[in-house]
CSV table of C-alpha atoms and ligand atoms in Angstrom, one decimal:
chain,number,residue,atom,x,y,z
A,126,UNK,CA,0.7,-11.7,19.6
A,127,UNK,CA,0.6,-13.6,16.3
A,128,UNK,CA,-1.3,-12.2,13.4
A,129,UNK,CA,-4.8,-13.5,13.2
A,130,UNK,CA,-4.6,-14.0,9.5
A,131,UNK,CA,-6.9,-12.8,6.8
A,132,UNK,CA,-10.0,-14.5,8.1
A,133,UNK,CA,-12.2,-11.5,7.3
A,134,UNK,CA,-11.1,-11.4,3.7
A,135,UNK,CA,-13.6,-9.8,1.3
A,136,UNK,CA,-11.8,-10.7,-1.9
A,137,UNK,CA,-9.6,-13.6,-2.8
A,138,UNK,CA,-5.8,-13.1,-2.7
A,139,UNK,CA,-4.4,-12.2,-6.1
A,140,UNK,CA,-0.8,-12.5,-7.5
A,141,UNK,CA,2.3,-12.1,-5.4
A,142,UNK,CA,3.7,-8.7,-5.8
A,143,UNK,CA,7.1,-8.1,-7.3
A,144,UNK,CA,10.1,-8.0,-4.9
A,145,UNK,CA,11.3,-5.1,-7.1
A,146,UNK,CA,8.6,-2.9,-5.6
A,147,UNK,CA,7.6,-4.5,-2.3
A,148,UNK,CA,9.5,-5.8,0.7
A,149,UNK,CA,8.1,-9.0,2.2
A,150,UNK,CA,5.1,-10.9,1.0
A,151,UNK,CA,2.1,-9.1,-0.5
A,152,UNK,CA,-0.7,-10.1,-2.8
A,153,UNK,CA,-2.5,-8.0,-5.4
A,154,UNK,CA,-5.9,-8.8,-6.9
A,155,UNK,CA,-6.7,-6.5,-9.8
A,156,UNK,CA,-10.5,-6.1,-9.3
A,157,UNK,CA,-11.1,-3.6,-12.0
A,158,UNK,CA,-8.5,-2.9,-14.7
A,159,UNK,CA,-8.0,0.6,-16.1
A,160,UNK,CA,-10.3,1.4,-19.0
A,161,UNK,CA,-13.0,-1.0,-17.9
A,162,UNK,CA,-15.0,1.8,-16.3
A,163,UNK,CA,-12.7,4.8,-16.5
A,164,UNK,CA,-9.1,6.0,-16.2
A,165,UNK,CA,-8.4,4.2,-12.9
A,166,UNK,CA,-7.8,0.7,-11.6
A,167,UNK,CA,-9.2,-0.8,-8.4
A,168,UNK,CA,-7.0,-3.5,-6.6
A,169,UNK,CA,-7.2,-5.4,-3.4
A,170,UNK,CA,-3.8,-5.7,-1.7
A,171,UNK,CA,-3.0,-8.1,1.2
A,172,UNK,CA,0.2,-7.5,3.1
A,173,UNK,CA,1.6,-10.2,5.4
A,174,UNK,CA,3.0,-8.9,8.7
A,175,UNK,CA,6.0,-6.6,8.0
A,176,UNK,CA,5.3,-6.4,4.3
A,177,UNK,CA,5.2,-3.0,2.6
A,178,UNK,CA,5.6,-1.1,-0.7
A,179,UNK,CA,8.7,0.7,-1.7
A,180,UNK,CA,8.6,4.4,-1.5
A,181,UNK,CA,6.7,5.7,-4.6
A,182,UNK,CA,4.6,8.4,-6.1
A,183,UNK,CA,1.4,8.5,-8.1
A,184,UNK,CA,1.2,11.0,-11.0
A,185,UNK,CA,-2.5,11.5,-10.4
A,186,UNK,CA,-3.0,10.4,-6.8
A,187,UNK,CA,-4.4,7.3,-5.1
A,188,UNK,CA,-7.1,6.4,-2.6
A,189,UNK,CA,-6.7,3.6,0.0
A,190,UNK,CA,-9.7,2.0,1.7
A,191,UNK,CA,-8.6,-0.1,4.6
A,192,UNK,CA,-10.6,-3.3,5.1
A,193,UNK,CA,-8.6,-5.5,7.5
A,194,UNK,CA,-5.6,-5.7,9.8
A,195,UNK,CA,-3.2,-3.0,11.0
A,196,UNK,CA,-0.8,-1.0,8.9
A,197,UNK,CA,0.7,2.3,8.1
A,198,UNK,CA,0.8,5.1,5.6
A,199,UNK,CA,3.8,7.5,5.6
A,200,UNK,CA,4.7,10.5,3.6
A,201,UNK,CA,8.4,11.3,3.3
A,202,UNK,CA,9.5,13.5,6.2
A,203,UNK,CA,6.3,13.0,8.2
A,204,UNK,CA,5.3,10.7,11.0
A,205,UNK,CA,3.6,7.5,9.9
A,206,UNK,CA,-0.2,7.3,10.1
A,207,UNK,CA,-1.5,4.2,11.8
A,208,UNK,CA,-4.3,2.5,9.9
A,209,UNK,CA,-7.1,0.0,10.7
A,210,UNK,CA,-10.3,-1.2,9.1
A,211,UNK,CA,-12.5,1.6,8.0
A,212,UNK,CA,-9.7,4.2,7.5
A,213,UNK,CA,-9.5,6.1,4.2
A,214,UNK,CA,-6.3,7.6,2.9
A,215,UNK,CA,-6.4,10.2,0.1
A,216,UNK,CA,-2.9,10.4,-1.4
A,217,UNK,CA,-2.1,13.6,-3.4
A,218,UNK,CA,-0.3,13.5,-6.7
A,219,UNK,CA,3.5,13.3,-6.7
A,220,UNK,CA,3.8,12.9,-2.9
A,221,UNK,CA,6.5,10.4,-1.9
A,222,UNK,CA,5.0,7.7,0.4
A,223,UNK,CA,4.7,4.1,1.2
A,224,UNK,CA,2.0,1.9,2.7
A,225,UNK,CA,2.1,-1.6,4.3
A,226,UNK,CA,1.5,-3.8,7.3
A,227,UNK,CA,2.5,-3.5,10.9
A,228,UNK,CA,5.1,-5.9,12.1
A,229,UNK,CA,2.6,-7.9,14.1
A,230,UNK,CA,-0.4,-7.9,11.8
A,231,UNK,CA,-1.5,-8.5,8.3
A,232,UNK,CA,-3.0,-5.6,6.5
A,233,UNK,CA,-5.5,-5.3,3.7
A,234,UNK,CA,-6.6,-2.3,1.6
A,235,UNK,CA,-8.3,-1.5,-1.6
A,236,UNK,CA,-6.3,0.9,-3.8
A,237,UNK,CA,-8.0,3.1,-6.4
A,238,UNK,CA,-5.3,4.4,-8.6
A,239,UNK,CA,-5.7,7.1,-11.2
A,240,UNK,CA,-3.7,6.8,-14.5
A,241,UNK,CA,-2.1,9.4,-16.7
A,242,UNK,CA,-0.4,8.8,-20.0
A,243,UNK,CA,2.7,8.1,-17.7
A,244,UNK,CA,1.0,5.3,-15.8
A,245,UNK,CA,-0.3,5.2,-12.2
A,246,UNK,CA,2.9,4.8,-10.1
A,247,UNK,CA,6.6,5.7,-10.2
A,248,UNK,CA,8.6,3.4,-8.0
A,249,UNK,CA,11.5,4.5,-5.8
A,250,UNK,CA,13.8,2.8,-3.3
A,251,UNK,CA,12.7,0.2,-0.7
A,252,UNK,CA,11.8,1.4,2.8
A,253,UNK,CA,14.8,0.7,5.0
A,254,UNK,CA,14.7,-1.3,8.2
A,255,UNK,CA,15.8,1.8,10.0
A,256,UNK,CA,12.9,3.8,8.6
A,257,UNK,CA,10.5,0.9,9.4
A,258,UNK,CA,11.9,0.3,12.9
A,259,UNK,CA,11.4,4.0,13.7
A,260,UNK,CA,7.6,3.3,13.7
A,261,UNK,CA,8.0,1.3,17.0
A,262,UNK,CA,9.4,4.3,18.9
B,297,MN,MN1,0.6,4.5,-3.0
């Protein structure tokens, strides 16, 4: 079935994400920049169907609040966790993981990212088609 689109969007779409760090089309709206209220940022991220982050880590963790669609969170070496509206993901520091949309649905989450002096994210390689296709089995 075709994706219903982002009809329940809470926040407007932001800027297109970099192909250096994301596969497919995703949009990032930086709602609260770091230092405005603390040592973290708050962003709304919209993934089109099949879009996802590269593998990455956060030096001081991250929280995802899922607001729309269907997607996944996967830690390296573990089964992917399926996500829908209302799910909360607490990502520990330095754990290799990715997040993104299911193949047949858009996916939207708010990301609360803690910063250190080394930034909020360390990017790794793209999720391979083989890794992503494994989700269907
Ligand atoms: Mn993350």
